[in-house]
XYZ file of C-alpha atoms in Angstrom:
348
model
C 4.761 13.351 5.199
C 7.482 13.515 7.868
C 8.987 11.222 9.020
C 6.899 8.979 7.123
C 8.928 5.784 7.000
C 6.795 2.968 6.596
C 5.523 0.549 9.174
C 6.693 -2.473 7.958
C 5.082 -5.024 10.753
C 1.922 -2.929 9.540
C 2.426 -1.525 5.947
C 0.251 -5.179 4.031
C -2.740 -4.476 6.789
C -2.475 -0.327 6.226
C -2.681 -0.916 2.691
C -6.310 -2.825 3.146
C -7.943 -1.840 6.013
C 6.277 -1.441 45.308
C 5.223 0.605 47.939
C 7.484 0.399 51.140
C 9.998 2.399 53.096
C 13.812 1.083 53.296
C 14.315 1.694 57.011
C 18.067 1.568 58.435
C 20.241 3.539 60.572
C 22.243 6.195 59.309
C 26.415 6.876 59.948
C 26.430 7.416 64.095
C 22.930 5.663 65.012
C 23.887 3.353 67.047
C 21.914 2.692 70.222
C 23.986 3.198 73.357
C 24.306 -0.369 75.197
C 22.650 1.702 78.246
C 19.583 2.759 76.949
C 16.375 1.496 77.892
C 14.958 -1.176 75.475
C 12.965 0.123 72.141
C 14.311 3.753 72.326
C 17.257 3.092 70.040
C 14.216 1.481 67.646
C 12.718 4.681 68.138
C 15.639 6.897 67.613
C 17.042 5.097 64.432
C 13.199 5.394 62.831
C 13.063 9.345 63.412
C 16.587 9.424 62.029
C 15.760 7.032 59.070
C 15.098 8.890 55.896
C 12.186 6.398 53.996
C 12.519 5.345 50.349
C 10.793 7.629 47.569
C 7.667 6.735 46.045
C 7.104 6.002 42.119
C 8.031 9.431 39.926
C 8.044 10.079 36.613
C 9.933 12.729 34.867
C 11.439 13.524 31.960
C 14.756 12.704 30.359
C 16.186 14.078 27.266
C 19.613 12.018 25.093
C 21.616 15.302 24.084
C 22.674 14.483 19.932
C 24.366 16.630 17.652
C 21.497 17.051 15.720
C 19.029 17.779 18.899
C 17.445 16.269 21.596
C 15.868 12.745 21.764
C 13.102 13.327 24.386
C 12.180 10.286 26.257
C 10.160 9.685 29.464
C 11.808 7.669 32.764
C 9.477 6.182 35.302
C 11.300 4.976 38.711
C 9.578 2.290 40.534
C 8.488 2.686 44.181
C 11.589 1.988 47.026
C 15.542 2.335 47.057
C 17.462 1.514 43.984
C 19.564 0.783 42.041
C 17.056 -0.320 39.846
C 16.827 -2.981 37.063
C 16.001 -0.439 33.668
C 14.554 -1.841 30.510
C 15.043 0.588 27.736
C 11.686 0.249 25.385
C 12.533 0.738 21.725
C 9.080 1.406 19.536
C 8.514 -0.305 16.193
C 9.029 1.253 12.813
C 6.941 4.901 11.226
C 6.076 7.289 13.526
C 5.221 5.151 16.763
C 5.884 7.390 19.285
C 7.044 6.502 22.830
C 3.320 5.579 24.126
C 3.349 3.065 21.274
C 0.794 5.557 19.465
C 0.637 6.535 15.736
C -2.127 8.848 13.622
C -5.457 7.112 13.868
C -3.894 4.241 16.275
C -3.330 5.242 19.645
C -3.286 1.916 22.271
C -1.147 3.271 24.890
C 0.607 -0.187 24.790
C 4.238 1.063 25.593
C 2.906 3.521 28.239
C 1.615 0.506 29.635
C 4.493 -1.388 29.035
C 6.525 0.438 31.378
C 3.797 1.404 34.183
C 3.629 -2.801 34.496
C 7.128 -2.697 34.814
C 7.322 -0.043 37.155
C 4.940 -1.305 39.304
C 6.555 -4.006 39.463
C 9.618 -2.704 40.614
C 11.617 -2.345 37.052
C 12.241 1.328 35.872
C 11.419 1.836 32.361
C 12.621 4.507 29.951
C 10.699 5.283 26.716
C 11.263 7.579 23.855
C 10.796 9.599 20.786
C 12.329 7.934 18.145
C 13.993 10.967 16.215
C 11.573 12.535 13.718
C 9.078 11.606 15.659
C 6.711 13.660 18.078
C 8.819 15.490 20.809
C 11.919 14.330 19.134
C 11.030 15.923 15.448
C 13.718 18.303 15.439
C 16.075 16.069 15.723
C 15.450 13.945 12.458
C 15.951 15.001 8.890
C 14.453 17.319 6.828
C 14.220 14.598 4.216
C 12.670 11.424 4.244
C 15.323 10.490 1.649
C 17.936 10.610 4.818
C 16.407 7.928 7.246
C 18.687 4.947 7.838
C 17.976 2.391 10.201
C 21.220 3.126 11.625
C 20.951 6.276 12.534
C 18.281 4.489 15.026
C 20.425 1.642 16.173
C 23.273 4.499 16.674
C 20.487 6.634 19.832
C 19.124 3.068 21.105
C 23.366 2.776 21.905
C 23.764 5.787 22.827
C 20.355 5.429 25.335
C 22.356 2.144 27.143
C 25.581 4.141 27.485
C 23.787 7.139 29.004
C 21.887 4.725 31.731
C 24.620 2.489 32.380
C 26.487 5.443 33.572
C 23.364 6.114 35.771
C 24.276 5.534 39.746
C 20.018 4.919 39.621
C 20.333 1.586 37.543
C 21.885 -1.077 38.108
C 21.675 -2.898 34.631
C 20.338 -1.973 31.339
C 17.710 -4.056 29.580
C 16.633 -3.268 25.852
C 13.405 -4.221 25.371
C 12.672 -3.546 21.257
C 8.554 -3.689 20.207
C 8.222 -5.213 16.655
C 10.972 -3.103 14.073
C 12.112 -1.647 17.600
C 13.190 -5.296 18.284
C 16.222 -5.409 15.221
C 16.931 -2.373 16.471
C 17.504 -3.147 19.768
C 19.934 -6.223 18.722
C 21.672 -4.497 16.773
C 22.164 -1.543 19.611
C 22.728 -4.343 21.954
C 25.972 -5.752 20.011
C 27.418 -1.905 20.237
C 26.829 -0.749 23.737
C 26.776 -2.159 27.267
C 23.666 -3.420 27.470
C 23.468 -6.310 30.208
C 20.041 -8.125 28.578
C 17.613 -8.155 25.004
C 13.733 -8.456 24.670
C 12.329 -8.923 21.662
C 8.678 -8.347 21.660
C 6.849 -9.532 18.643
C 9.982 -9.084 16.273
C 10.315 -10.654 13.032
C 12.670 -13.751 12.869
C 13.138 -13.517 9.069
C 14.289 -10.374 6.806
C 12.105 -7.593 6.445
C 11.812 -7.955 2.890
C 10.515 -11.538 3.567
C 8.072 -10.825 6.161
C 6.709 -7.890 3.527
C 6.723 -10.387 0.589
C 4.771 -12.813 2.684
C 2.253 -10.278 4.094
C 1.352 -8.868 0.753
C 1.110 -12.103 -0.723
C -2.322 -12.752 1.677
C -3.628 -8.988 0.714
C -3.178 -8.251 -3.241
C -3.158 -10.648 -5.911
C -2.817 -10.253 -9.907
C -0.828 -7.227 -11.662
C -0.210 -5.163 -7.648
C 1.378 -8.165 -6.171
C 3.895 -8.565 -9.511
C 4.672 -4.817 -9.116
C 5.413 -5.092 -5.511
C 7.463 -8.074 -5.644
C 9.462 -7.017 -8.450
C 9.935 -4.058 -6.057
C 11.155 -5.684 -3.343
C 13.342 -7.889 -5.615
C 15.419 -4.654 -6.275
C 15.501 -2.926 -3.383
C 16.728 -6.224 -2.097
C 19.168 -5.875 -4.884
C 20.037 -2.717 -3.557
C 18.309 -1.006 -6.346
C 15.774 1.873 -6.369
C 12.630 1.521 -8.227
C 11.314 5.335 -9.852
C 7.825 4.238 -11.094
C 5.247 3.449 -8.205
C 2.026 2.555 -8.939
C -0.438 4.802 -6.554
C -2.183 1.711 -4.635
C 1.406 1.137 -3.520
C 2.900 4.329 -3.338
C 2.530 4.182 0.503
C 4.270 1.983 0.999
C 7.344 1.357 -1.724
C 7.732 5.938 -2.501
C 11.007 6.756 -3.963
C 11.443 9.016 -0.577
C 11.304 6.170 1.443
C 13.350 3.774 -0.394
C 16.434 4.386 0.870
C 15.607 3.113 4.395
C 14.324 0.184 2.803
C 17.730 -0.293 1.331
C 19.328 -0.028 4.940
C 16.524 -2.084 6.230
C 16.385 -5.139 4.418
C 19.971 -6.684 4.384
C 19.374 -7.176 8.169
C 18.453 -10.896 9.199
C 17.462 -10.691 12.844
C 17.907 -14.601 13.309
C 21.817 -13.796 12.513
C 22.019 -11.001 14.712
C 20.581 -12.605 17.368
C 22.380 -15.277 17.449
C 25.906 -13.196 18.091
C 24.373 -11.705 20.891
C 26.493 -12.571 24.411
C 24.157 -11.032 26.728
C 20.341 -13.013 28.179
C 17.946 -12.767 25.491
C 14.221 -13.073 25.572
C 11.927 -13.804 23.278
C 8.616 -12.382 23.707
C 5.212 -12.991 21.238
C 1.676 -13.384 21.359
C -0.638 -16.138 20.002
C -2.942 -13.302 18.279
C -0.575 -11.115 16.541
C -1.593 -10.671 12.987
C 1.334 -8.794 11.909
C 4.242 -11.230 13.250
C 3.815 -14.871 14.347
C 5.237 -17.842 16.077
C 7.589 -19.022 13.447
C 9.216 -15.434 13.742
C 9.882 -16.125 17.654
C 10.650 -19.612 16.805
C 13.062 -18.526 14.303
C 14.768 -16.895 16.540
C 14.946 -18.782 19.288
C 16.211 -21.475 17.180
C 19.185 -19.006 16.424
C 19.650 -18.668 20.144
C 19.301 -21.381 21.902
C 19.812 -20.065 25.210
C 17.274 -17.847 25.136
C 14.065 -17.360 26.984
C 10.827 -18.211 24.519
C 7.737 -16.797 25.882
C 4.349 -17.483 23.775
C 1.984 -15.116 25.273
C -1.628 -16.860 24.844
C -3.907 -14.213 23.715
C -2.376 -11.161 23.158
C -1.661 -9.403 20.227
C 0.395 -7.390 18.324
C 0.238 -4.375 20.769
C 0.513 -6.486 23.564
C -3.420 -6.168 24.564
C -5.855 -9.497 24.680
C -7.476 -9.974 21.361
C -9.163 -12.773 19.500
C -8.290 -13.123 15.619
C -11.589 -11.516 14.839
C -11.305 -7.943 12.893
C -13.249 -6.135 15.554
C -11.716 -7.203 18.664
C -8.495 -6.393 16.713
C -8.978 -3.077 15.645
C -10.276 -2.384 19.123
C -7.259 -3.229 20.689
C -5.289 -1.046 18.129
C -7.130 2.349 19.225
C -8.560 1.381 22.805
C -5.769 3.210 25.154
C -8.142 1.962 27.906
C -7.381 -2.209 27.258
C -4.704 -3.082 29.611
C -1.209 -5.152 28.515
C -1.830 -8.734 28.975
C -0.333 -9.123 32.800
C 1.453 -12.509 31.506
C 3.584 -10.087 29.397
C 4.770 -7.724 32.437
C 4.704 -11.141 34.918
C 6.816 -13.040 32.452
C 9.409 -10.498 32.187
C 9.963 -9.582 35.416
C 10.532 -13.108 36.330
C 12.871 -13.448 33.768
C 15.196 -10.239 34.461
C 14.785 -11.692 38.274
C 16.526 -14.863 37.068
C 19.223 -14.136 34.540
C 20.448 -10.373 36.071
């Protein structure tokens, strides 16, 4: 399985179930003081060369170990533009936000809403992953969580040097979110999102999660698992119920995953930070975002009524939850894409 590392956020629930032209006159337009009223208004319009329209297009971060392939999409009109840089959670969640036998769409979506509202968005292939495959490693037993921190920096530095943006924004979706903080502290970027990212350690979050799903002699096993990987020790025997999620291949990303408390990092962050999560998210909840928050004090809190864990409206019922997890069709909840926007508006 490559890259296989597990979805945290997920692994407890796996285991069970702006149109408009900029008009102005270029160098030497001028209208002559002597000619007749309106044709210097005609004049500078013929001469006026009108803002693009939305694009998309490609755009590739050049690594030693090969290319990161992403997708940019530039709003409608003339920039510099406001980017947000969307970081995907943890596995192999590509840049849409998809993974095998889940595909939502919901960071496609993500940064259309922000495009159309006049924000350009880039979104990528984590490495290992999808278009971006090549550039990972041949082992699962070589995954750190650094090595993703180290492209999400390197992402910021290559679009702050970007004449096209104006500020960079990292926007991190669930594991993407600890990411992002942690890239944020090491680059330039001018602004953090969290959306739907733990508060606590992930080793915490996992202990908790499992806790609700197994019971008797599978939730000893996996707790005395996580008690040594939080130890910083790997565990050989696996039982197979949890072999998903605790494999000796993937244990060493656990080891490079767990010592990280997001609340901590968050709170040494200098730049405008938002807090993003929604009232229906069975995989992270409030007390994550309040954590958080409560760590930063300056930042933005937004509680999102309604939507879920991939940002689409969904009750707490099963069904209307698993049909937001493989419905590409659902929509983002427009509170997530309004909030935002009026935030960057405010604090960049």
């Amino acid at each position: 399985m490559r890259p296989g590392i597990v979805c945290l956020a997920g692994a407890a629930l796996a285991l069970l179930f702006a149109a408009g032209a900029c008009d102005g006159p270029e160098p030497g337009g001028a209208v002559a003081a002597d000619e007749p009223a309106g044709a210097g208004d005609s004049a500078v319009s013929e001469l006026a060369a009108p803002c693009p329209g939305a694009s998309s297009a490609p755009i590739v971060l050049a690594t030693p170990t090969g290319d990161i392939d992403g997708s940019l999409l530039l709003p409608a009109g003339c920039g510099p533009f406001e980017v947000v840089l969307i970081h995907a959670g943890s596995g192999p969640t590509d840049r849409d936000g998809n993974s095998p036998g889940m595909v939502n769409d919901s960071l496609k979506l993500l940064a259309e809403g922000l495009a159309d509202r006049g924000v350009a968005a880039v979104r990528f292939d984590k490495r290992g992953v999808a278009a971006s495959a090549a550039a990972g490693p041949a082992s699962e037993r070589d995954y750190r969580l650094d090595m993703y921190v180290d492209d999400a920096a390197a992402w910021v530095e290559r679009l702050a040097g970007d004449e096209r943006f104006r500020g960079v924004t990292i926007a991190g979706h669930s594991e993407g979110a600890l990411i992002g903080m942690l890239a944020a502290q090491e680059s330039p970027a001018d602004a953090f999102v969290s959306i739907a990212g733990a508060g606590r350690p992930a080793a915490e979050v996992l202990r908790e999660q499992l806790a609700e799903r197994l019971s008797g002699r599978l939730l000893a096993e996996a707790n005395a698992i996580i008690a040594s990987l939080e130890a910083g020790e790997e565990v050989a025997e696996v039982s197979p119920e949890l072999y998903g999620l605790f494999r000796p291949s993937v244990q060493p990303y656990l080891l490079s995953l767990f010592p990280h408390d997001p609340a901590a990092i968050v709170a040494e962050l200098e730049v405008p930070v938002a807090i993003v999560q929604g009232t229906t998210d069975i995989q992270v909840s409030i007390v994550d975002a309040e954590r958080l928050a409560s760590a930063a004090p300056k930042a933005r809190l937004m509680i999102v009524e309604g939507m879920n864990h991939v940002l689409k409206a969904a009750t707490l019922d099963d069904a209307s939850q698993w049909q937001a997890y493989v419905d590409p069709s659902l929509p983002v909840v427009p509170a997530l894409l309004d909030g935002l926007v009026a935030w960057l508006d405010e604090v960049r």
